[in-house]
PDB file of N, CA and C in Angstrom:
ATOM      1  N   UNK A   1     121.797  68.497 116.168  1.00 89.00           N
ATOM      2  CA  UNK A   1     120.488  68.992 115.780  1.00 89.00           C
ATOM      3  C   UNK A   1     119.970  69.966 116.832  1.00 89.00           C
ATOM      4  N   UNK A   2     119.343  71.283 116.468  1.00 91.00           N
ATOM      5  CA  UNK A   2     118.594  71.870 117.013  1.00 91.00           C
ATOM      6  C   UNK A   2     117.077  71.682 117.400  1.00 91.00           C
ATOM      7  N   UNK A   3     116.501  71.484 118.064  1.00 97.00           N
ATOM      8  CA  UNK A   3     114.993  71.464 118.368  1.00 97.00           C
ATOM      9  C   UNK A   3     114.544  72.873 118.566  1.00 97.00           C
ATOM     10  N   UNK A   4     113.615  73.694 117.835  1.00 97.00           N
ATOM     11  CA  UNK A   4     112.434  74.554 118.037  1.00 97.00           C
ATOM     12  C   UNK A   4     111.362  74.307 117.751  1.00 97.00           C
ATOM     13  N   UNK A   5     110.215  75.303 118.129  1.00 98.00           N
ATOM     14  CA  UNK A   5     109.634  75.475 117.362  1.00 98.00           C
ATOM     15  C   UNK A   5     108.988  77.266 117.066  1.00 98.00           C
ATOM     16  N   UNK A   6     108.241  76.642 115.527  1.00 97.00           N
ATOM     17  CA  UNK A   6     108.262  77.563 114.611  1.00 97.00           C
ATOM     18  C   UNK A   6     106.562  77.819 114.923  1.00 97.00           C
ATOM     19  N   UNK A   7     106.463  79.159 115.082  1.00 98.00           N
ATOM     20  CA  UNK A   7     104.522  79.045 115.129  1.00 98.00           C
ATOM     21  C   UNK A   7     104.087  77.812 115.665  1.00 98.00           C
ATOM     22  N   UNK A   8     104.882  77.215 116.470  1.00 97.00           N
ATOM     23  CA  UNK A   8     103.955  75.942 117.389  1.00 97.00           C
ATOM     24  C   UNK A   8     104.002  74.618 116.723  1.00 97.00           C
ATOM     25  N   UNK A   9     105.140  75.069 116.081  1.00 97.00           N
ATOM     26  CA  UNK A   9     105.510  73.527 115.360  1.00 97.00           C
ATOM     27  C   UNK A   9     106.938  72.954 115.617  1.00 97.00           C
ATOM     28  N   UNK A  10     107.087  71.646 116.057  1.00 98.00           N
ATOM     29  CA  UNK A  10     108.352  71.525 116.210  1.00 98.00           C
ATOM     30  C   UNK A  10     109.095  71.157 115.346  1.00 98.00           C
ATOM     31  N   UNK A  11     110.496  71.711 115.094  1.00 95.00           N
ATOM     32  CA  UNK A  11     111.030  71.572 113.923  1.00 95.00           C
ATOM     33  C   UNK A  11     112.472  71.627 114.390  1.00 95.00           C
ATOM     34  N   UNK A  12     113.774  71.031 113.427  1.00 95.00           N
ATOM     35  CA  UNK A  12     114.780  70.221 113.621  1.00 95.00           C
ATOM     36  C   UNK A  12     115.428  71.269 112.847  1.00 95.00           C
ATOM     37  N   UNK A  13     116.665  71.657 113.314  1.00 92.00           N
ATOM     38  CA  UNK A  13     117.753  72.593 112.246  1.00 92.00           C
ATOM     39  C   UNK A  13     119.213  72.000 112.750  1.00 92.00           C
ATOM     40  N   UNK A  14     119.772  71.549 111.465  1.00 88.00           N
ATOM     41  CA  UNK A  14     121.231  71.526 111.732  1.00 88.00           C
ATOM     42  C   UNK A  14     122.067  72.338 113.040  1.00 88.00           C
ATOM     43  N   UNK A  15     121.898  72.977 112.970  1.00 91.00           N
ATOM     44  CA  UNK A  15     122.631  73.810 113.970  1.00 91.00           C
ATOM     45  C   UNK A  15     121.761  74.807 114.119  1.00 91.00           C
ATOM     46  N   UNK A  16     122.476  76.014 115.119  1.00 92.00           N
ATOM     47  CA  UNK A  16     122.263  77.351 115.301  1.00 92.00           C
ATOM     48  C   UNK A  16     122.375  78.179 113.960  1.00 92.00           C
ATOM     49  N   UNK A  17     120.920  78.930 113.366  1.00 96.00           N
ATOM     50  CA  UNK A  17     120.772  79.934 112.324  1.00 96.00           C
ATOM     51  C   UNK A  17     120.521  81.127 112.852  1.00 96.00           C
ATOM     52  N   UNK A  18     120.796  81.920 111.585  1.00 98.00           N
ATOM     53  CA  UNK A  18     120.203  83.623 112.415  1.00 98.00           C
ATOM     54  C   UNK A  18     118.990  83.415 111.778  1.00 98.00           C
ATOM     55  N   UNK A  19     118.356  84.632 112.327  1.00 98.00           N
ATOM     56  CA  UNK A  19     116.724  85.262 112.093  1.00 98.00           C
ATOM     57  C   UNK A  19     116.948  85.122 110.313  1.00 98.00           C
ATOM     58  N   UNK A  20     118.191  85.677 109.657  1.00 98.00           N
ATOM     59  CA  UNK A  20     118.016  85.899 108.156  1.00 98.00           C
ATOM     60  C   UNK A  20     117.851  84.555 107.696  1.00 98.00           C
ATOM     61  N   UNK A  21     118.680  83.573 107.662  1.00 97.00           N
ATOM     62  CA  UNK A  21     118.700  82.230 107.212  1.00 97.00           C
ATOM     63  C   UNK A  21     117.704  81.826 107.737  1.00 97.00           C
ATOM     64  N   UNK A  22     116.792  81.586 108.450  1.00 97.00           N
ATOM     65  CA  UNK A  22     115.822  80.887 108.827  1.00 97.00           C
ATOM     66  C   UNK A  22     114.980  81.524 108.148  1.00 97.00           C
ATOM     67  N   UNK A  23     114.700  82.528 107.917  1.00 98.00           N
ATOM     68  CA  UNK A  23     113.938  83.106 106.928  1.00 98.00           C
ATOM     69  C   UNK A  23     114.165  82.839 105.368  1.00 98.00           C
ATOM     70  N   UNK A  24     115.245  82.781 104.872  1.00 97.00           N
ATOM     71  CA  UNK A  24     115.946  82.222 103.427  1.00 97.00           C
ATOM     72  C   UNK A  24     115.506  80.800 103.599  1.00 97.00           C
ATOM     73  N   UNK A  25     115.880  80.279 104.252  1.00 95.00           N
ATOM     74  CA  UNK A  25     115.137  78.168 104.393  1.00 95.00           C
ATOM     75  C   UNK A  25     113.641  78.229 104.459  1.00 95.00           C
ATOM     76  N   UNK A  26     112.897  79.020 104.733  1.00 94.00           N
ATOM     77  CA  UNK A  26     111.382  79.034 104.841  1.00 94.00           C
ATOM     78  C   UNK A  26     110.475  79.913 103.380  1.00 94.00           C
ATOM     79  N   UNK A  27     111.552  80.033 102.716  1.00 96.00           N
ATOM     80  CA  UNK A  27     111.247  80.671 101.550  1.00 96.00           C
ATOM     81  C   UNK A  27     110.291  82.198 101.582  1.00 96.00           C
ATOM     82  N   UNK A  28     111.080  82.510 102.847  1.00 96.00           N
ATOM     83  CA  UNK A  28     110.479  84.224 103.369  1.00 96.00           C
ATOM     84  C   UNK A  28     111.046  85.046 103.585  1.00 96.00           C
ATOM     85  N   UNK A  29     112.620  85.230 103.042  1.00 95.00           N
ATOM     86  CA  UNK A  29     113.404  86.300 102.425  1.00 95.00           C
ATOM     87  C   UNK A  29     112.805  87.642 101.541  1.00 95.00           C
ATOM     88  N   UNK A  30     112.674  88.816 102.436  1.00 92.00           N
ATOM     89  CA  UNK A  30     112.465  89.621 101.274  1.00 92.00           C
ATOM     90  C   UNK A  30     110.946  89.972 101.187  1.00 92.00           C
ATOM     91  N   UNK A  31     110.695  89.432 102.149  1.00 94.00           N
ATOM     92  CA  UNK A  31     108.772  89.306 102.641  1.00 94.00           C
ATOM     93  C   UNK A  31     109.064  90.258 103.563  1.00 94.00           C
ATOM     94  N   UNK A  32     107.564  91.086 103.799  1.00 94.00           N
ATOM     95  CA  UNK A  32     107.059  91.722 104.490  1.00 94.00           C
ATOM     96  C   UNK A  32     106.586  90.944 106.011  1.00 94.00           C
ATOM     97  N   UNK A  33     107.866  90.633 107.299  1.00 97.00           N
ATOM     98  CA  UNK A  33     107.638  89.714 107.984  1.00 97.00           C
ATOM     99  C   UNK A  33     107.938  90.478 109.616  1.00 97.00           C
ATOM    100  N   UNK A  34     107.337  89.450 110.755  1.00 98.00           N
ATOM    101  CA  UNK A  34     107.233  90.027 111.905  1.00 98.00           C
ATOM    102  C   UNK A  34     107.940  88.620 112.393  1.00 98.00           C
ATOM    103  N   UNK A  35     109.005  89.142 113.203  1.00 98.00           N
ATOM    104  CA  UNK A  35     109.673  87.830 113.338  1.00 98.00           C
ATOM    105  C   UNK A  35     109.818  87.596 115.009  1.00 98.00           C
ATOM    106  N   UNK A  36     109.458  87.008 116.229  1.00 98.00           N
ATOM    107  CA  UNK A  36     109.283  87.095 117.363  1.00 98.00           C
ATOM    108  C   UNK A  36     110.088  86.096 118.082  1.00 98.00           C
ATOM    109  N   UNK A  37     110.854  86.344 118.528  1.00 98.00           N
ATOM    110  CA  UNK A  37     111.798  84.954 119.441  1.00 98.00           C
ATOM    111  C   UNK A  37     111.335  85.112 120.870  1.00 98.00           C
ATOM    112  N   UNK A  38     111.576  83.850 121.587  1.00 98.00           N
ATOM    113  CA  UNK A  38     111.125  83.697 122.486  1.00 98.00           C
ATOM    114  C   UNK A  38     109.970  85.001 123.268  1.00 98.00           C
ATOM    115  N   UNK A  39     109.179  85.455 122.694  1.00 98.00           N
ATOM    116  CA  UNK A  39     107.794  86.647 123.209  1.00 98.00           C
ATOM    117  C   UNK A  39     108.659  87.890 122.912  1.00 98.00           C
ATOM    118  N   UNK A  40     109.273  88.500 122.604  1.00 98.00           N
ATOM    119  CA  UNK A  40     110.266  89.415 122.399  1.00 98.00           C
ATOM    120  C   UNK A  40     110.434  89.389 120.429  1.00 98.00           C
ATOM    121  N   UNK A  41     110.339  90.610 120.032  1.00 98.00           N
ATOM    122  CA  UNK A  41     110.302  90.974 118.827  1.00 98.00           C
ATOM    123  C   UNK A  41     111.550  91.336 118.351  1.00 98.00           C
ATOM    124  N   UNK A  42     111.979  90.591 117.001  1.00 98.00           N
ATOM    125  CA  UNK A  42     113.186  91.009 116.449  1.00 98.00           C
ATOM    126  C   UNK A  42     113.160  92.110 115.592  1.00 98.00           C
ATOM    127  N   UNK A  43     113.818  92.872 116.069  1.00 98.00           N
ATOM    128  CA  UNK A  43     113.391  93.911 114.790  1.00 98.00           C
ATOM    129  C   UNK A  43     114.363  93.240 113.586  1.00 98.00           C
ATOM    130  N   UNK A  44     113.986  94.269 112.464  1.00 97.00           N
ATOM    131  CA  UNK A  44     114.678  93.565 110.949  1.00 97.00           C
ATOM    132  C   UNK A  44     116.315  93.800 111.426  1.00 97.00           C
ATOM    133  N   UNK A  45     116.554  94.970 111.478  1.00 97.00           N
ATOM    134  CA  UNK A  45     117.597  95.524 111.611  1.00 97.00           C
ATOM    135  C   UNK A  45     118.736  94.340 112.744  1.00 97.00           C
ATOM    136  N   UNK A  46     118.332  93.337 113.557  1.00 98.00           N
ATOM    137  CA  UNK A  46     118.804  92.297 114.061  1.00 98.00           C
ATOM    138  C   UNK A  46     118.529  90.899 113.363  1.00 98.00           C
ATOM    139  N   UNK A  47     117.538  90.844 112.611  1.00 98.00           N
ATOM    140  CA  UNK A  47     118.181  89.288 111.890  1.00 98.00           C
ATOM    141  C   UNK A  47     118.901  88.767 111.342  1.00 98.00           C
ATOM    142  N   UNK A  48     120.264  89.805 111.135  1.00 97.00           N
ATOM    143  CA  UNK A  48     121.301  89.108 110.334  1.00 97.00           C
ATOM    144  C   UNK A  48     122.167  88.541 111.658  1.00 97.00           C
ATOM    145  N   UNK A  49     121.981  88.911 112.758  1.00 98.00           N
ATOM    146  CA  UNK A  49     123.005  88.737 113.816  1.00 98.00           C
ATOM    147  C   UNK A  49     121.990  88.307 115.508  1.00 98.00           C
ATOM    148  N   UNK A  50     120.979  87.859 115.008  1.00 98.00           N
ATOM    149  CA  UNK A  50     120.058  87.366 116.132  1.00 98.00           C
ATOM    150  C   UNK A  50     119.948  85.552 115.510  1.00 98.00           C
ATOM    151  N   UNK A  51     120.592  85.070 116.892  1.00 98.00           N
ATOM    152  CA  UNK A  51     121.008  83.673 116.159  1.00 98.00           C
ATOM    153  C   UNK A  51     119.623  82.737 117.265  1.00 98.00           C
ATOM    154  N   UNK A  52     119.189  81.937 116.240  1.00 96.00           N
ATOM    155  CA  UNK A  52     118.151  80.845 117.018  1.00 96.00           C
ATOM    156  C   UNK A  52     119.299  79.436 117.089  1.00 96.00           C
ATOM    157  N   UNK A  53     118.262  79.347 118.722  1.00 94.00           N
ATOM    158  CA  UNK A  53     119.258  78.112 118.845  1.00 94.00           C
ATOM    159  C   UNK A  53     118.046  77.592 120.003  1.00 94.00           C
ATOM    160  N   UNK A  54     118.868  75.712 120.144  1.00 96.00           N
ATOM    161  CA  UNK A  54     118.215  75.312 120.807  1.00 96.00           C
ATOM    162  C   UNK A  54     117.113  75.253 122.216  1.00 96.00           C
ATOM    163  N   UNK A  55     115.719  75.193 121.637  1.00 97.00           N
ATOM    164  CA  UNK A  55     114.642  75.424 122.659  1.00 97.00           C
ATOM    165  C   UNK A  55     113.989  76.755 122.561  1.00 97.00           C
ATOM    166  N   UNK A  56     114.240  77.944 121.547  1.00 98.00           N
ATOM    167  CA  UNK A  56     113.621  78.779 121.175  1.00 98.00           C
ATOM    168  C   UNK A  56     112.711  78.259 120.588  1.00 98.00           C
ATOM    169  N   UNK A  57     111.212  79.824 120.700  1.00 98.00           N
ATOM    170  CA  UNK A  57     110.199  79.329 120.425  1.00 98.00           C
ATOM    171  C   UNK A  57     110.184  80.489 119.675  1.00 98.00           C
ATOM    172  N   UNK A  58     109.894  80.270 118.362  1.00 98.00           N
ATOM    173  CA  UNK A  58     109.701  81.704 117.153  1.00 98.00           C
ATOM    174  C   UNK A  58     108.369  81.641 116.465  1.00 98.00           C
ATOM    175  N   UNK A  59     107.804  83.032 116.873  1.00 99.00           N
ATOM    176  CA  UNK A  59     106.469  82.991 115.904  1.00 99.00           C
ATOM    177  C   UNK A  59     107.040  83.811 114.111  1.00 99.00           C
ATOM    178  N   UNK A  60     106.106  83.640 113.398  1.00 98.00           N
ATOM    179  CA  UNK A  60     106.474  84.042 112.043  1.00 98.00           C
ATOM    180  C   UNK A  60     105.410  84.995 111.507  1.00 98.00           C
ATOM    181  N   UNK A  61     104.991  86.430 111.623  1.00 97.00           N
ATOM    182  CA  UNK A  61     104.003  86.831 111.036  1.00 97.00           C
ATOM    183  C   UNK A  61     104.085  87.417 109.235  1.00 97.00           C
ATOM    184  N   UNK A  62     103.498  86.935 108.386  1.00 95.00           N
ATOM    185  CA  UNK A  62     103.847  87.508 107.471  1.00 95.00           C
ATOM    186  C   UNK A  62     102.973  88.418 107.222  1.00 95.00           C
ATOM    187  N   UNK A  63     103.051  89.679 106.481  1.00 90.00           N
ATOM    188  CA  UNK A  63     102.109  91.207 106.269  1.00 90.00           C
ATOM    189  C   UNK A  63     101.154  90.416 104.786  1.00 90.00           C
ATOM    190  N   UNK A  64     100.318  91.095 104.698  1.00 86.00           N
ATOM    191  CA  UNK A  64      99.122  90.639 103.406  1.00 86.00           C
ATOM    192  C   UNK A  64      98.526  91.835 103.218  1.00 86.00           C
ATOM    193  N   UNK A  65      98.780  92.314 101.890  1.00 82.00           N
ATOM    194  CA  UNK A  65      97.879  93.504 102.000  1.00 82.00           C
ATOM    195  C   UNK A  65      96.599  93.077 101.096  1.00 82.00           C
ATOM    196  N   UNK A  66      95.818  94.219 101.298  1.00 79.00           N
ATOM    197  CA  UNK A  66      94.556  93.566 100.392  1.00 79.00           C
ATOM    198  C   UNK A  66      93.327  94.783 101.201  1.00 79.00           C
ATOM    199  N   UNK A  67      92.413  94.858 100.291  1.00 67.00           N
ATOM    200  CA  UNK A  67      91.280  95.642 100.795  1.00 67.00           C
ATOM    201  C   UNK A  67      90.133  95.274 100.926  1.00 67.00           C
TER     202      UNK A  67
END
């Protein structure tokens, strides 16, 4: 088991995921998202190959538009 946490929550993952799958398990695939590992920003273009693993701390911003 992995230990992180997610936006300040601690949470349990089978193993080591990338930025994409952790996003596909959180049902935020395909969203307009800001994805931050340890204070450092992933860009999109690295979440298929930016792997979380134990004791990372990931924030999750999702975009909302609206006026």
């Amino acid at each position: 088991m992995e230990h992180i946490a997610i936006n300040g929550r601690d949470c349990a993952l089978p193993g080591p995921i990338t930025v994409d799958q952790l996003l596909e398990r959180s049902g935020l695939a395909g969203k307009r998202v800001a994805v931050e590992r340890n204070g450092a920003v992933v860009p999109k273009s690295r979440h298929h190959r930016e792997w979380i693993r134990q004791g990372d701390r990931i924030e999750i911003i999702v975009a909302v538009g609206g006026g």
